[in-house]
mmCIF file of C-alpha atoms in Angstrom:
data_model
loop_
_atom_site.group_PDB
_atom_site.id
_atom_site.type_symbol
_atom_site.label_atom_id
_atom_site.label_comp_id
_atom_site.label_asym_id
_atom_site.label_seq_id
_atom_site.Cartn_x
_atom_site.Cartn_y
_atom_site.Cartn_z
ATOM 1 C CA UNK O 595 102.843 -8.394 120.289
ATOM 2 C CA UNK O 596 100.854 -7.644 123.219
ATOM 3 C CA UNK O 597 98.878 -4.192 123.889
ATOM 4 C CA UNK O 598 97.040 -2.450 126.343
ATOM 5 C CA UNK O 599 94.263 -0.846 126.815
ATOM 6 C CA UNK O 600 93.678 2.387 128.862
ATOM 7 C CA UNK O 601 91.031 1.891 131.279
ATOM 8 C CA UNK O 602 87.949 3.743 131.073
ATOM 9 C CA UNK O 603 86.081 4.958 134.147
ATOM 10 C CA UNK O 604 83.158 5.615 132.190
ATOM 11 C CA UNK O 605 82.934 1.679 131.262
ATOM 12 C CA UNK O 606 83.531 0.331 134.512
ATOM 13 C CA UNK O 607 81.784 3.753 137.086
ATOM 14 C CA UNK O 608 79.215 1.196 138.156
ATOM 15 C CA UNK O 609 81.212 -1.485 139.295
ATOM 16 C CA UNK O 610 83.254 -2.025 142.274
ATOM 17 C CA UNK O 611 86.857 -2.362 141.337
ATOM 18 C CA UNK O 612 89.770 -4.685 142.143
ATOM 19 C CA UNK O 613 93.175 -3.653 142.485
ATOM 20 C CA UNK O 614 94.015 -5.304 138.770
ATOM 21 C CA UNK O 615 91.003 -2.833 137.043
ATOM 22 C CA UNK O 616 92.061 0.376 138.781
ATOM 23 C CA UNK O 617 96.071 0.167 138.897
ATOM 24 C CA UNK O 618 96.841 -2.015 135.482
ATOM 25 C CA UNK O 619 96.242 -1.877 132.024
ATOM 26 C CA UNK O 620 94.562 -4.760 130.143
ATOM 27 C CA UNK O 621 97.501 -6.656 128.909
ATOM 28 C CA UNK O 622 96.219 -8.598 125.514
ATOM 29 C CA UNK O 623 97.438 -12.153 125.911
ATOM 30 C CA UNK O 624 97.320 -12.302 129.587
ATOM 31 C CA UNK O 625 94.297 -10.291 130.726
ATOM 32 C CA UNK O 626 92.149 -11.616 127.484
ATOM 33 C CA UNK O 627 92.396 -13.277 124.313
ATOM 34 C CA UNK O 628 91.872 -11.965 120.432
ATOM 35 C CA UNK O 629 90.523 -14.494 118.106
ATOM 36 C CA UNK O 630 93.041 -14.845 115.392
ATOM 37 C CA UNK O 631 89.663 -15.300 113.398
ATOM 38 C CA UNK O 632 86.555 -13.689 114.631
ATOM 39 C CA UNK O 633 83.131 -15.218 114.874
ATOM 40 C CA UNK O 634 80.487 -14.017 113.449
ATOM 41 C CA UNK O 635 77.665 -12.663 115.693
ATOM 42 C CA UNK O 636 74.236 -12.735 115.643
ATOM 43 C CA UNK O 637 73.039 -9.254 116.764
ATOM 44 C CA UNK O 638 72.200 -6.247 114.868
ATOM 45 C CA UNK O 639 75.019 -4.569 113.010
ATOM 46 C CA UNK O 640 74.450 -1.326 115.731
ATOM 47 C CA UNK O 641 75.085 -3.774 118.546
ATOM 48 C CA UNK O 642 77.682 -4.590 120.466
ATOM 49 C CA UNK O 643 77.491 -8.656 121.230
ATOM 50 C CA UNK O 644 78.424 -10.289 124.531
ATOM 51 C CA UNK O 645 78.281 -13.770 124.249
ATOM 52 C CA UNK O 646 78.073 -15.592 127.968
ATOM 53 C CA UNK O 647 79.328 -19.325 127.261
ATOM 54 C CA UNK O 648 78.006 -21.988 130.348
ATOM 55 C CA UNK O 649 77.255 -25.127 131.262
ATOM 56 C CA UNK O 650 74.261 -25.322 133.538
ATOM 57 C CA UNK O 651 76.546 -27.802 135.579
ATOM 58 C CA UNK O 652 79.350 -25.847 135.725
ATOM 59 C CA UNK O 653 79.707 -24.986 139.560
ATOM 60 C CA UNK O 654 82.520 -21.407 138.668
ATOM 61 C CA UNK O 655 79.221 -21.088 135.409
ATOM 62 C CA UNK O 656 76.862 -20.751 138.253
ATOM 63 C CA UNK O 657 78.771 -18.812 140.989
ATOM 64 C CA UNK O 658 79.860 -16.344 137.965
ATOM 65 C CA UNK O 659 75.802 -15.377 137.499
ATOM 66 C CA UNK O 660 75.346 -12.617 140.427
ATOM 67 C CA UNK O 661 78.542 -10.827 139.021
ATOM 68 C CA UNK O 662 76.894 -10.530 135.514
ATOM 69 C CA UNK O 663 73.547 -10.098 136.573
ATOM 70 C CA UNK O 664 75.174 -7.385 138.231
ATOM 71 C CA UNK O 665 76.778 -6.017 135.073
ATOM 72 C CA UNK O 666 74.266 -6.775 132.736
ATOM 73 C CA UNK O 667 71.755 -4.568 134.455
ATOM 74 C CA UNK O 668 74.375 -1.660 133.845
ATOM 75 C CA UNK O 669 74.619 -2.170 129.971
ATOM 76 C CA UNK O 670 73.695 0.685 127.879
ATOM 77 C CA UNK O 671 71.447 -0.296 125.228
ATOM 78 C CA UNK O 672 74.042 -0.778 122.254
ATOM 79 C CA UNK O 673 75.267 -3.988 124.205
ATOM 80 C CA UNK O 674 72.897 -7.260 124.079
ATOM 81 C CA UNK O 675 73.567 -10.161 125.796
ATOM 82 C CA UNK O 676 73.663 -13.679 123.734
ATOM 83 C CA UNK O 677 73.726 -16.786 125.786
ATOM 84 C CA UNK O 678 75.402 -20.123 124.347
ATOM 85 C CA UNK O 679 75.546 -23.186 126.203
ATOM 86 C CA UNK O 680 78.316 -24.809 125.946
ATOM 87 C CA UNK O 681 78.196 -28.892 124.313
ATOM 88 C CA UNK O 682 80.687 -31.176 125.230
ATOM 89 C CA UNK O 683 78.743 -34.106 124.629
ATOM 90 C CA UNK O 684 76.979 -36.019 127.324
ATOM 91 C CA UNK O 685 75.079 -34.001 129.974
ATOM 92 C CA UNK O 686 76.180 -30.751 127.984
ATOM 93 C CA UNK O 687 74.298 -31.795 125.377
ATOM 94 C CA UNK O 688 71.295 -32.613 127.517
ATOM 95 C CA UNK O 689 71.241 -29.158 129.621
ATOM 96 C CA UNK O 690 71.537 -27.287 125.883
ATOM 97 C CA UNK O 691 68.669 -28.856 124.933
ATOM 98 C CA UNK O 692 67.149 -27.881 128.396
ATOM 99 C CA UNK O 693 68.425 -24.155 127.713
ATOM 100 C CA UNK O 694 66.733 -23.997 124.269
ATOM 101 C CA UNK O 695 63.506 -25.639 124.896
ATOM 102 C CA UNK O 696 62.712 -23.491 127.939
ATOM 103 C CA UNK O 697 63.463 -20.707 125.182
ATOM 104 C CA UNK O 698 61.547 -22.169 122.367
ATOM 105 C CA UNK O 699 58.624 -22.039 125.699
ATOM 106 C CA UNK O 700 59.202 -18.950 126.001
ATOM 107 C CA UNK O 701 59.861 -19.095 129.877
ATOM 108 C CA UNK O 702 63.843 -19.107 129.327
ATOM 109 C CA UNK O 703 64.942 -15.777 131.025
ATOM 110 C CA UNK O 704 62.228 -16.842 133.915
ATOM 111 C CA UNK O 705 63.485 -20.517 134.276
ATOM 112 C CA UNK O 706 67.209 -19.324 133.648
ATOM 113 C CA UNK O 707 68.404 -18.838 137.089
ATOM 114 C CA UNK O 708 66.145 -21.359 138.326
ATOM 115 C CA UNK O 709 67.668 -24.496 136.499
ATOM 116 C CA UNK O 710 71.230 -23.387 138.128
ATOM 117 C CA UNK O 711 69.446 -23.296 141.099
ATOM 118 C CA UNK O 712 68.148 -26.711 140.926
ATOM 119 C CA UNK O 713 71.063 -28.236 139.893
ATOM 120 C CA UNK O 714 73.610 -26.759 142.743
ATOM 121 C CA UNK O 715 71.515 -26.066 145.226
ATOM 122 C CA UNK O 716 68.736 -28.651 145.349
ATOM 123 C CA UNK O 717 71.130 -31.860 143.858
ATOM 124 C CA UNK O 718 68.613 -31.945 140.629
ATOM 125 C CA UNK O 719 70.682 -33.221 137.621
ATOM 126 C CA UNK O 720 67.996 -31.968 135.078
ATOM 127 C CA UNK O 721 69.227 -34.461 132.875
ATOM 128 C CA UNK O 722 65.889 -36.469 132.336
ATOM 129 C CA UNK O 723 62.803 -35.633 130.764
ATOM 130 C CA UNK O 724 60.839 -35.985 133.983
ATOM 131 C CA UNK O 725 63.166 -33.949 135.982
ATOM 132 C CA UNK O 726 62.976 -30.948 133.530
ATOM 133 C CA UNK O 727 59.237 -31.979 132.635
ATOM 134 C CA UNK O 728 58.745 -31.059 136.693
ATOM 135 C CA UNK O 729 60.893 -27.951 136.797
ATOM 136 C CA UNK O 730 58.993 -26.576 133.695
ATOM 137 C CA UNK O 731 55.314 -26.861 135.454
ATOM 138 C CA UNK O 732 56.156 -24.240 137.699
ATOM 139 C CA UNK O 733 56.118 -21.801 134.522
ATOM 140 C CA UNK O 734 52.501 -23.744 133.555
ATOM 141 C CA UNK O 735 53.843 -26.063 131.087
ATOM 142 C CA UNK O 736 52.616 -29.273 130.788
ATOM 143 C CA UNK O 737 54.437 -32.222 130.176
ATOM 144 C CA UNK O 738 53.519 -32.518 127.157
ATOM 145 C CA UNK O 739 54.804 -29.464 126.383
ATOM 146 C CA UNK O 740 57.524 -30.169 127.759
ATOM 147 C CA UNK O 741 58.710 -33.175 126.281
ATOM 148 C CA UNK O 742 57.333 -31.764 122.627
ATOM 149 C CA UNK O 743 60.201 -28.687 123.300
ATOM 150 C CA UNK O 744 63.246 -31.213 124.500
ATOM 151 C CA UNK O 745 62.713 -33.450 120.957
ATOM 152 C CA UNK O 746 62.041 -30.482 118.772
ATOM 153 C CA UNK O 747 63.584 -30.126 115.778
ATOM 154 C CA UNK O 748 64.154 -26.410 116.135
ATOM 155 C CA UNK O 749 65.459 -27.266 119.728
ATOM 156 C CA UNK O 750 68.022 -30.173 118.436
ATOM 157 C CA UNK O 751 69.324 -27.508 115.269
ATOM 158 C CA UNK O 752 69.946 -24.687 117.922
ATOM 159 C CA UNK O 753 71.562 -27.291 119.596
ATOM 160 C CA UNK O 754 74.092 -28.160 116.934
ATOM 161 C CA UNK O 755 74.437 -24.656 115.925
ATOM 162 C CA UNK O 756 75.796 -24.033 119.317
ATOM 163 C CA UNK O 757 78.150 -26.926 119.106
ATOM 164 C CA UNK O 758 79.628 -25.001 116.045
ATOM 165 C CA UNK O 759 79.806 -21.786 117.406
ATOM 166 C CA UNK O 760 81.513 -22.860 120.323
ATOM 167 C CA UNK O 761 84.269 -24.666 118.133
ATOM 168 C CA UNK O 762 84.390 -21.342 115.786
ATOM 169 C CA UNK O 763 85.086 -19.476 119.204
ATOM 170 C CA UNK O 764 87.841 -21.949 120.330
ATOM 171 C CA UNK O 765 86.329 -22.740 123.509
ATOM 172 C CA UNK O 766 88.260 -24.797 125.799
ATOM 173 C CA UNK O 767 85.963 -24.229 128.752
ATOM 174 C CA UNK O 768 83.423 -22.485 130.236
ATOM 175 C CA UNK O 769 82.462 -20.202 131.840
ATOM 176 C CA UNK O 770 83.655 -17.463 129.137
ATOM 177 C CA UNK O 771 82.727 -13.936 127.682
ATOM 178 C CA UNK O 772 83.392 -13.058 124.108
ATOM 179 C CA UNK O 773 83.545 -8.982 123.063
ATOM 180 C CA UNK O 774 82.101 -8.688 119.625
ATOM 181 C CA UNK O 775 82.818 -11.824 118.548
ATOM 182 C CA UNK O 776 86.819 -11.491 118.468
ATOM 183 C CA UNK O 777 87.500 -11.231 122.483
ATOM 184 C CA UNK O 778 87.913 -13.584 124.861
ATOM 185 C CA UNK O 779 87.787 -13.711 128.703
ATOM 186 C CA UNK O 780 88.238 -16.893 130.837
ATOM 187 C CA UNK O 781 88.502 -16.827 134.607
ATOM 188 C CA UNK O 782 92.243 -18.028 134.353
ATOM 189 C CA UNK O 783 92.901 -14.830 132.044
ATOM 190 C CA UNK O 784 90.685 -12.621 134.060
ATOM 191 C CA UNK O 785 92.220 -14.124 137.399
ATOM 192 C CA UNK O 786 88.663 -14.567 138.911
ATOM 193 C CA UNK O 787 85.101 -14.737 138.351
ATOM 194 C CA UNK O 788 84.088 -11.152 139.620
ATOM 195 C CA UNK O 789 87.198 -9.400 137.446
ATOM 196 C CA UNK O 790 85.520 -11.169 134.266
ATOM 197 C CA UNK O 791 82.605 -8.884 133.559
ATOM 198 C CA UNK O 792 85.123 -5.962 134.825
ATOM 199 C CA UNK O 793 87.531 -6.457 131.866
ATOM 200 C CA UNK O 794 84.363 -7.550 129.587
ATOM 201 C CA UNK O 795 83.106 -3.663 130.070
ATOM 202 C CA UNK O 796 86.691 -2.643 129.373
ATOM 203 C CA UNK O 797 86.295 -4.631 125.922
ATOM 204 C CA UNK O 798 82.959 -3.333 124.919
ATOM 205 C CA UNK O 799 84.260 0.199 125.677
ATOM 206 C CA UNK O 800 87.102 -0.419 123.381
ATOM 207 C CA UNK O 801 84.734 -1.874 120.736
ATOM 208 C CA UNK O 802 82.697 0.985 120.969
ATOM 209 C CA UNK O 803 85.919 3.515 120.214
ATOM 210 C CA UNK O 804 86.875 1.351 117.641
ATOM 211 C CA UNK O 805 83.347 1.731 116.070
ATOM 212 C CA UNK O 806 83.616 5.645 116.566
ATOM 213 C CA UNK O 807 87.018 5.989 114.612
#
């Protein structure tokens, strides 16, 4: 059966509305998924999860990033952001291990917008060592370094642990945004990239009076 959800201004005041935020109801089922089976997340128990699923070659993955920059810099501090890259095998694979080397670096929220940026804008596939080996020395690591990260163990485990989250979460695609581990927005359920974060804030709002009850 499907429900709605009352819209809250406080959970969406800082964001510029569409017609479907500020006239409609979130429809469950249409507007957003509910895991029949939720995932379990990896923030503190006080926390509120969003987890941002991508593929660093995902053209609507990169387009989607000013709209949640834009929201994330509005979150209150019981929300934290978890980023998962998405593997389908192949390049996937190769730009997660990318994503979680430049983290075990410690230059991942630096390098994170630049890697998009390389790949759509400067026709950089990042998907050889000496490719990503370059992009890193701008954050002074050396190759090295570099290649040490991409064949980590630690790196290749994150990896896989990824892979299983994202098959726990039923991903068919990405981009996506799960609520607290149980709901789901696409851009097809969403209807475009800049409504996703809109109805995400809806969600975490709702999570946040289910929490209170």
């Amino acid at each position: 059966m499907r429900k709605t959800i009352p819209l809250m201004a406080m959970a969406l005041a800082a964001l510029a509305l569409p017609t479907l935020a500020t006239a409609q109801s979130l429809v469950e089922g249409e507007h957003y998924e509910v895991l029949d089976e939720p995932v379990e997340t990896q923030v503190a128990e006080d926390k509120i999860e969003v987890t941002e699923a991508f593929w660093y070659g995902c053209p609507h993955c990169y387009n989607l990033q000013s709209h949640v920059r834009d929201w994330y810099s509005t979150l209150e501090d019981d929300v934290e952001i978890v980023h998962l890259p998405a593997t389908m095998g192949g390049d996937w694979n190769i730009h997660a291990q990318v994503f979680y080397a430049a983290e075990e670096l410690g230059i991942r929220e630096a390098a994170h917008a630049d890697i998009f940026h390389a790949i759509h804008e400067e026709g950089r596939s990042l998907t050889d060592m000496d490719q990503v080996a370059e992009l890193f020395s701008d954050y002074g690591v050396s190759e090295e370094e570099a290649r040490d990260a991409l064949n980590a163990f630690g790196v290749k485990n994150h990896v896989n642990r990824a892979h299983s989250r994202m098959r726990d979460m039923r991903l068919r695609g990405v981009p996506a945004l799960m609520v607290d581990g149980r709901y789901l927005v696409t851009p097809s359920s969403a209807g475009s990239l800049d409504n996703m974060p809109q109805i995400a804030a809806v969600l975490v709002e709702k999570v946040r009076e289910e929490r209170a009850d």
